[in-house]
Amino acid sequence: MAAVPAPRPSDEELGERRLATFRQILGTLPPGRLLDLGAGHGAFSKIGQELGWTVTAVDARTERMPMGDGIRWVQADARTFDVSGYDCIALLGLLYHLGLDDQRDLLRRCSGTPTILDTHHALSPWLTVDGWEGGIYQEPGSTPEELASVPTASWGNTDSFWPTRASLLRMLDEAGYRTILALEPPILPDRTFYLCL
């Protein structure tokens, strides 16, 4: 008899699980200065603040940011924001919205600082780009103007790279992370959290 796959959780259930997982991981680290890159709705930044962190939340769009007191809300491109001077960096739902070169550059710049990563990855490669296996995800919208109108879409690129898990782990290693802890079981078969040290 063939195994029946578990039903996919609702978006609300996934969101709650991601928030709870982030709270658990961040709660294991001593509070300091937290950088939330690609902060979007700001819910992860608020968790950081609740746990005693001094939080800087960065996103290219501000329409979903709650702009509450106690958090430094910054409108900026996460790909070029200065990541120095922080005790932890959160890359939650950001990496899979970037192209391969931007992913590698951002991870290189973040290495040396504990990083909490929540990202999708390709379950199997359907292409190889410069030796990196994965796939291309087409962002919603085909022009920069259309992308700018979708608050959960990438900023500045219409196609994003989803590395396979093996390529993602290699990318983290090459960026300089020496310890990579993965959440098991994953959030979804193609998405999970990593604590990168």
PDB file of C-alpha atoms in Angstrom:
ATOM      1  CA  MET A   1       0.000   0.000   0.000  1.00  0.00           C
ATOM      2  CA  ALA A   2       1.399   3.405  -1.022  1.00  0.00           C
ATOM      3  CA  ALA A   3       1.925   6.055   1.638  1.00  0.00           C
ATOM      4  CA  VAL A   4      -0.464   8.973   1.492  1.00  0.00           C
ATOM      5  CA  PRO A   5       1.335  12.314   1.731  1.00  0.00           C
ATOM      6  CA  ALA A   6       0.347  14.533   4.638  1.00  0.00           C
ATOM      7  CA  PRO A   7      -1.947  17.386   3.645  1.00  0.00           C
ATOM      8  CA  ARG A   8      -0.268  20.751   3.178  1.00  0.00           C
ATOM      9  CA  PRO A   9      -0.893  23.025   6.173  1.00  0.00           C
ATOM     10  CA  SER A  10      -2.873  26.208   5.558  1.00  0.00           C
ATOM     11  CA  ASP A  11      -0.986  29.470   5.013  1.00  0.00           C
ATOM     12  CA  GLU A  12      -2.117  30.575   8.488  1.00  0.00           C
ATOM     13  CA  GLU A  13      -0.765  27.380  10.084  1.00  0.00           C
ATOM     14  CA  LEU A  14       2.512  27.766   8.193  1.00  0.00           C
ATOM     15  CA  GLY A  15       2.822  31.372   9.299  1.00  0.00           C
ATOM     16  CA  GLU A  16       2.209  30.452  12.942  1.00  0.00           C
ATOM     17  CA  ARG A  17       4.752  27.622  12.768  1.00  0.00           C
ATOM     18  CA  ARG A  18       7.374  29.909  11.212  1.00  0.00           C
ATOM     19  CA  LEU A  19       6.843  32.516  13.943  1.00  0.00           C
ATOM     20  CA  ALA A  20       7.036  29.901  16.718  1.00  0.00           C
ATOM     21  CA  THR A  21      10.161  28.342  15.195  1.00  0.00           C
ATOM     22  CA  PHE A  22      11.889  31.713  14.916  1.00  0.00           C
ATOM     23  CA  ARG A  23      10.977  32.512  18.533  1.00  0.00           C
ATOM     24  CA  GLN A  24      12.504  29.208  19.686  1.00  0.00           C
ATOM     25  CA  ILE A  25      15.723  29.628  17.708  1.00  0.00           C
ATOM     26  CA  LEU A  26      16.253  33.291  18.589  1.00  0.00           C
ATOM     27  CA  GLY A  27      15.453  32.513  22.224  1.00  0.00           C
ATOM     28  CA  THR A  28      18.547  30.290  22.424  1.00  0.00           C
ATOM     29  CA  LEU A  29      20.834  33.262  21.703  1.00  0.00           C
ATOM     30  CA  PRO A  30      21.722  36.030  24.181  1.00  0.00           C
ATOM     31  CA  PRO A  31      19.877  39.245  23.217  1.00  0.00           C
ATOM     32  CA  GLY A  32      21.853  41.893  21.399  1.00  0.00           C
ATOM     33  CA  ARG A  33      21.433  43.728  18.084  1.00  0.00           C
ATOM     34  CA  LEU A  34      19.194  41.908  15.590  1.00  0.00           C
ATOM     35  CA  LEU A  35      19.031  42.759  11.887  1.00  0.00           C
ATOM     36  CA  ASP A  36      15.871  41.522  10.146  1.00  0.00           C
ATOM     37  CA  LEU A  37      16.582  41.768   6.399  1.00  0.00           C
ATOM     38  CA  GLY A  38      13.499  41.656   4.190  1.00  0.00           C
ATOM     39  CA  ALA A  39      11.336  42.293   7.268  1.00  0.00           C
ATOM     40  CA  GLY A  40       8.059  42.616   5.325  1.00  0.00           C
ATOM     41  CA  HIS A  41       5.158  42.495   7.795  1.00  0.00           C
ATOM     42  CA  GLY A  42       7.485  42.989  10.759  1.00  0.00           C
ATOM     43  CA  ALA A  43       6.165  40.048  12.825  1.00  0.00           C
ATOM     44  CA  PHE A  44       9.638  38.505  13.227  1.00  0.00           C
ATOM     45  CA  SER A  45      11.078  41.885  14.214  1.00  0.00           C
ATOM     46  CA  LYS A  46       8.408  42.194  16.912  1.00  0.00           C
ATOM     47  CA  ILE A  47       9.367  38.771  18.281  1.00  0.00           C
ATOM     48  CA  GLY A  48      12.966  39.928  18.494  1.00  0.00           C
ATOM     49  CA  GLN A  49      11.905  43.022  20.392  1.00  0.00           C
ATOM     50  CA  GLU A  50       9.755  40.918  22.773  1.00  0.00           C
ATOM     51  CA  LEU A  51      12.786  38.723  23.480  1.00  0.00           C
ATOM     52  CA  GLY A  52      14.873  41.762  24.452  1.00  0.00           C
ATOM     53  CA  TRP A  53      16.753  42.392  21.211  1.00  0.00           C
ATOM     54  CA  THR A  54      17.490  45.834  19.780  1.00  0.00           C
ATOM     55  CA  VAL A  55      15.959  45.396  16.320  1.00  0.00           C
ATOM     56  CA  THR A  56      16.625  46.984  12.943  1.00  0.00           C
ATOM     57  CA  ALA A  57      14.006  45.910  10.360  1.00  0.00           C
ATOM     58  CA  VAL A  58      14.903  46.478   6.694  1.00  0.00           C
ATOM     59  CA  ASP A  59      12.697  46.114   3.641  1.00  0.00           C
ATOM     60  CA  ALA A  60      12.483  47.760   0.230  1.00  0.00           C
ATOM     61  CA  ARG A  61       8.743  48.302   0.789  1.00  0.00           C
ATOM     62  CA  THR A  62       7.215  49.907   3.868  1.00  0.00           C
ATOM     63  CA  GLU A  63       3.486  49.396   3.246  1.00  0.00           C
ATOM     64  CA  ARG A  64       3.364  46.203   5.365  1.00  0.00           C
ATOM     65  CA  MET A  65       5.731  47.421   8.096  1.00  0.00           C
ATOM     66  CA  PRO A  66       3.818  48.223  11.294  1.00  0.00           C
ATOM     67  CA  MET A  67       6.272  51.069  12.119  1.00  0.00           C
ATOM     68  CA  GLY A  68       5.719  50.608  15.866  1.00  0.00           C
ATOM     69  CA  ASP A  69       7.904  52.102  18.544  1.00  0.00           C
ATOM     70  CA  GLY A  70      11.025  50.348  19.767  1.00  0.00           C
ATOM     71  CA  ILE A  71      12.136  48.978  16.384  1.00  0.00           C
ATOM     72  CA  ARG A  72      14.256  50.873  13.867  1.00  0.00           C
ATOM     73  CA  TRP A  73      12.282  50.547  10.591  1.00  0.00           C
ATOM     74  CA  VAL A  74      14.439  51.183   7.513  1.00  0.00           C
ATOM     75  CA  GLN A  75      13.381  51.330   3.874  1.00  0.00           C
ATOM     76  CA  ALA A  76      16.348  49.951   1.923  1.00  0.00           C
ATOM     77  CA  ASP A  77      17.351  47.201  -0.461  1.00  0.00           C
ATOM     78  CA  ALA A  78      18.397  44.174   1.618  1.00  0.00           C
ATOM     79  CA  ARG A  79      20.945  43.237  -1.057  1.00  0.00           C
ATOM     80  CA  THR A  80      23.064  46.316  -0.365  1.00  0.00           C
ATOM     81  CA  PHE A  81      22.294  47.154   3.277  1.00  0.00           C
ATOM     82  CA  ASP A  82      25.342  47.310   5.597  1.00  0.00           C
ATOM     83  CA  VAL A  83      25.108  44.151   7.737  1.00  0.00           C
ATOM     84  CA  SER A  84      28.071  44.964   9.996  1.00  0.00           C
ATOM     85  CA  GLY A  85      27.691  45.605  13.720  1.00  0.00           C
ATOM     86  CA  TYR A  86      24.873  43.146  14.480  1.00  0.00           C
ATOM     87  CA  ASP A  87      24.849  40.149  16.827  1.00  0.00           C
ATOM     88  CA  CYS A  88      22.347  38.129  14.770  1.00  0.00           C
ATOM     89  CA  ILE A  89      20.937  38.434  11.254  1.00  0.00           C
ATOM     90  CA  ALA A  90      17.516  37.119  10.246  1.00  0.00           C
ATOM     91  CA  LEU A  91      17.021  36.141   6.586  1.00  0.00           C
ATOM     92  CA  LEU A  92      13.427  34.940   6.798  1.00  0.00           C
ATOM     93  CA  GLY A  93      11.701  34.385   3.480  1.00  0.00           C
ATOM     94  CA  LEU A  94      14.243  36.555   1.686  1.00  0.00           C
ATOM     95  CA  LEU A  95      16.945  34.368   0.129  1.00  0.00           C
ATOM     96  CA  TYR A  96      14.643  32.536  -2.303  1.00  0.00           C
ATOM     97  CA  HIS A  97      13.543  35.896  -3.746  1.00  0.00           C
ATOM     98  CA  LEU A  98      17.083  36.681  -4.924  1.00  0.00           C
ATOM     99  CA  GLY A  99      19.137  35.698  -7.931  1.00  0.00           C
ATOM    100  CA  LEU A 100      22.096  33.351  -7.456  1.00  0.00           C
ATOM    101  CA  ASP A 101      24.777  36.068  -7.443  1.00  0.00           C
ATOM    102  CA  ASP A 102      22.838  38.164  -4.912  1.00  0.00           C
ATOM    103  CA  GLN A 103      22.313  35.100  -2.685  1.00  0.00           C
ATOM    104  CA  ARG A 104      26.007  34.277  -2.649  1.00  0.00           C
ATOM    105  CA  ASP A 105      27.019  37.899  -2.044  1.00  0.00           C
ATOM    106  CA  LEU A 106      24.525  38.380   0.792  1.00  0.00           C
ATOM    107  CA  LEU A 107      25.560  35.155   2.533  1.00  0.00           C
ATOM    108  CA  ARG A 108      29.247  36.112   2.249  1.00  0.00           C
ATOM    109  CA  ARG A 109      28.514  39.506   3.812  1.00  0.00           C
ATOM    110  CA  CYS A 110      26.435  37.950   6.626  1.00  0.00           C
ATOM    111  CA  SER A 111      28.891  35.175   7.510  1.00  0.00           C
ATOM    112  CA  GLY A 112      30.782  35.850  10.706  1.00  0.00           C
ATOM    113  CA  THR A 113      27.480  36.766  12.372  1.00  0.00           C
ATOM    114  CA  PRO A 114      25.019  34.131  13.608  1.00  0.00           C
ATOM    115  CA  THR A 115      22.304  33.989  10.939  1.00  0.00           C
ATOM    116  CA  ILE A 116      18.822  32.526  11.127  1.00  0.00           C
ATOM    117  CA  LEU A 117      17.745  31.505   7.651  1.00  0.00           C
ATOM    118  CA  ASP A 118      14.237  30.424   6.584  1.00  0.00           C
ATOM    119  CA  THR A 119      14.107  29.580   2.898  1.00  0.00           C
ATOM    120  CA  HIS A 120      12.680  27.446   0.133  1.00  0.00           C
ATOM    121  CA  HIS A 121      14.913  25.151  -1.874  1.00  0.00           C
ATOM    122  CA  ALA A 122      14.387  23.109  -5.029  1.00  0.00           C
ATOM    123  CA  LEU A 123      13.475  19.507  -4.218  1.00  0.00           C
ATOM    124  CA  SER A 124      15.302  18.334  -7.317  1.00  0.00           C
ATOM    125  CA  PRO A 125      17.431  20.272  -9.783  1.00  0.00           C
ATOM    126  CA  TRP A 126      15.950  21.166 -13.134  1.00  0.00           C
ATOM    127  CA  LEU A 127      18.931  23.237 -14.164  1.00  0.00           C
ATOM    128  CA  THR A 128      22.510  24.002 -13.230  1.00  0.00           C
ATOM    129  CA  VAL A 129      23.815  27.578 -13.158  1.00  0.00           C
ATOM    130  CA  ASP A 130      27.598  27.961 -12.892  1.00  0.00           C
ATOM    131  CA  GLY A 131      27.800  24.618 -11.064  1.00  0.00           C
ATOM    132  CA  TRP A 132      24.885  25.356  -8.705  1.00  0.00           C
ATOM    133  CA  GLU A 133      21.949  22.965  -8.985  1.00  0.00           C
ATOM    134  CA  GLY A 134      18.436  24.272  -8.497  1.00  0.00           C
ATOM    135  CA  GLY A 135      15.701  25.977 -10.407  1.00  0.00           C
ATOM    136  CA  ILE A 136      14.416  29.348 -11.455  1.00  0.00           C
ATOM    137  CA  TYR A 137      11.275  30.719  -9.825  1.00  0.00           C
ATOM    138  CA  GLN A 138       9.402  33.384 -11.733  1.00  0.00           C
ATOM    139  CA  GLU A 139       8.335  36.166  -9.404  1.00  0.00           C
ATOM    140  CA  PRO A 140       4.754  37.464  -9.722  1.00  0.00           C
ATOM    141  CA  GLY A 141       4.972  40.196 -12.337  1.00  0.00           C
ATOM    142  CA  SER A 142       7.122  40.569 -15.400  1.00  0.00           C
ATOM    143  CA  THR A 143       8.169  44.207 -15.065  1.00  0.00           C
ATOM    144  CA  PRO A 144       9.784  46.150 -12.205  1.00  0.00           C
ATOM    145  CA  GLU A 145       6.557  48.155 -11.871  1.00  0.00           C
ATOM    146  CA  GLU A 146       4.442  44.992 -11.476  1.00  0.00           C
ATOM    147  CA  LEU A 147       6.934  43.562  -8.971  1.00  0.00           C
ATOM    148  CA  ALA A 148       6.820  46.761  -6.946  1.00  0.00           C
ATOM    149  CA  SER A 149       3.047  46.412  -6.589  1.00  0.00           C
ATOM    150  CA  VAL A 150       3.214  42.887  -5.060  1.00  0.00           C
ATOM    151  CA  PRO A 151       4.330  43.227  -1.418  1.00  0.00           C
ATOM    152  CA  THR A 152       5.630  39.643  -1.200  1.00  0.00           C
ATOM    153  CA  ALA A 153       7.521  39.625  -4.513  1.00  0.00           C
ATOM    154  CA  SER A 154      11.200  40.156  -5.086  1.00  0.00           C
ATOM    155  CA  TRP A 155      12.605  43.646  -5.371  1.00  0.00           C
ATOM    156  CA  GLY A 156      14.388  44.375  -8.629  1.00  0.00           C
ATOM    157  CA  ASN A 157      14.460  40.950 -10.271  1.00  0.00           C
ATOM    158  CA  THR A 158      11.751  38.966 -12.041  1.00  0.00           C
ATOM    159  CA  ASP A 159      13.481  35.574 -11.679  1.00  0.00           C
ATOM    160  CA  SER A 160      14.850  34.095  -8.463  1.00  0.00           C
ATOM    161  CA  PHE A 161      17.094  31.087  -7.921  1.00  0.00           C
ATOM    162  CA  TRP A 162      16.029  28.219  -5.668  1.00  0.00           C
ATOM    163  CA  PRO A 163      19.104  26.074  -4.967  1.00  0.00           C
ATOM    164  CA  THR A 164      18.731  22.423  -4.042  1.00  0.00           C
ATOM    165  CA  ARG A 165      19.343  21.726  -0.378  1.00  0.00           C
ATOM    166  CA  ALA A 166      22.811  20.358  -1.233  1.00  0.00           C
ATOM    167  CA  SER A 167      23.659  23.516  -3.211  1.00  0.00           C
ATOM    168  CA  LEU A 168      22.318  25.718  -0.397  1.00  0.00           C
ATOM    169  CA  LEU A 169      24.491  23.934   2.169  1.00  0.00           C
ATOM    170  CA  ARG A 170      27.518  24.269  -0.136  1.00  0.00           C
ATOM    171  CA  MET A 171      26.687  27.966  -0.620  1.00  0.00           C
ATOM    172  CA  LEU A 172      26.568  28.495   3.170  1.00  0.00           C
ATOM    173  CA  ASP A 173      29.854  26.643   3.609  1.00  0.00           C
ATOM    174  CA  GLU A 174      31.579  28.643   0.864  1.00  0.00           C
ATOM    175  CA  ALA A 175      30.237  31.872   2.379  1.00  0.00           C
ATOM    176  CA  GLY A 176      32.133  31.060   5.575  1.00  0.00           C
ATOM    177  CA  TYR A 177      29.594  29.454   7.893  1.00  0.00           C
ATOM    178  CA  ARG A 178      31.269  26.570   9.728  1.00  0.00           C
ATOM    179  CA  THR A 179      28.236  25.180  11.597  1.00  0.00           C
ATOM    180  CA  ILE A 180      24.842  24.837   9.956  1.00  0.00           C
ATOM    181  CA  LEU A 181      21.958  23.443  11.983  1.00  0.00           C
ATOM    182  CA  ALA A 182      18.807  22.507  10.044  1.00  0.00           C
ATOM    183  CA  LEU A 183      15.301  22.213  11.470  1.00  0.00           C
ATOM    184  CA  GLU A 184      13.950  18.680  11.141  1.00  0.00           C
ATOM    185  CA  PRO A 185      11.235  17.940  10.274  1.00  0.00           C
ATOM    186  CA  PRO A 186      11.188  20.871   7.857  1.00  0.00           C
ATOM    187  CA  ILE A 187       8.455  23.501   7.724  1.00  0.00           C
ATOM    188  CA  LEU A 188       7.521  22.087   4.285  1.00  0.00           C
ATOM    189  CA  PRO A 189       9.343  19.480   2.178  1.00  0.00           C
ATOM    190  CA  ASP A 190      10.957  22.372   0.252  1.00  0.00           C
ATOM    191  CA  ARG A 191      11.311  24.892   3.100  1.00  0.00           C
ATOM    192  CA  THR A 192      12.990  24.953   6.485  1.00  0.00           C
ATOM    193  CA  PHE A 193      14.983  26.977   9.003  1.00  0.00           C
ATOM    194  CA  TYR A 194      18.751  26.949   9.449  1.00  0.00           C
ATOM    195  CA  LEU A 195      20.883  28.380  12.220  1.00  0.00           C
ATOM    196  CA  CYS A 196      24.176  29.294  10.557  1.00  0.00           C
ATOM    197  CA  LEU A 197      27.222  29.988  12.704  1.00  0.00           C
TER     198      LEU A 197
END
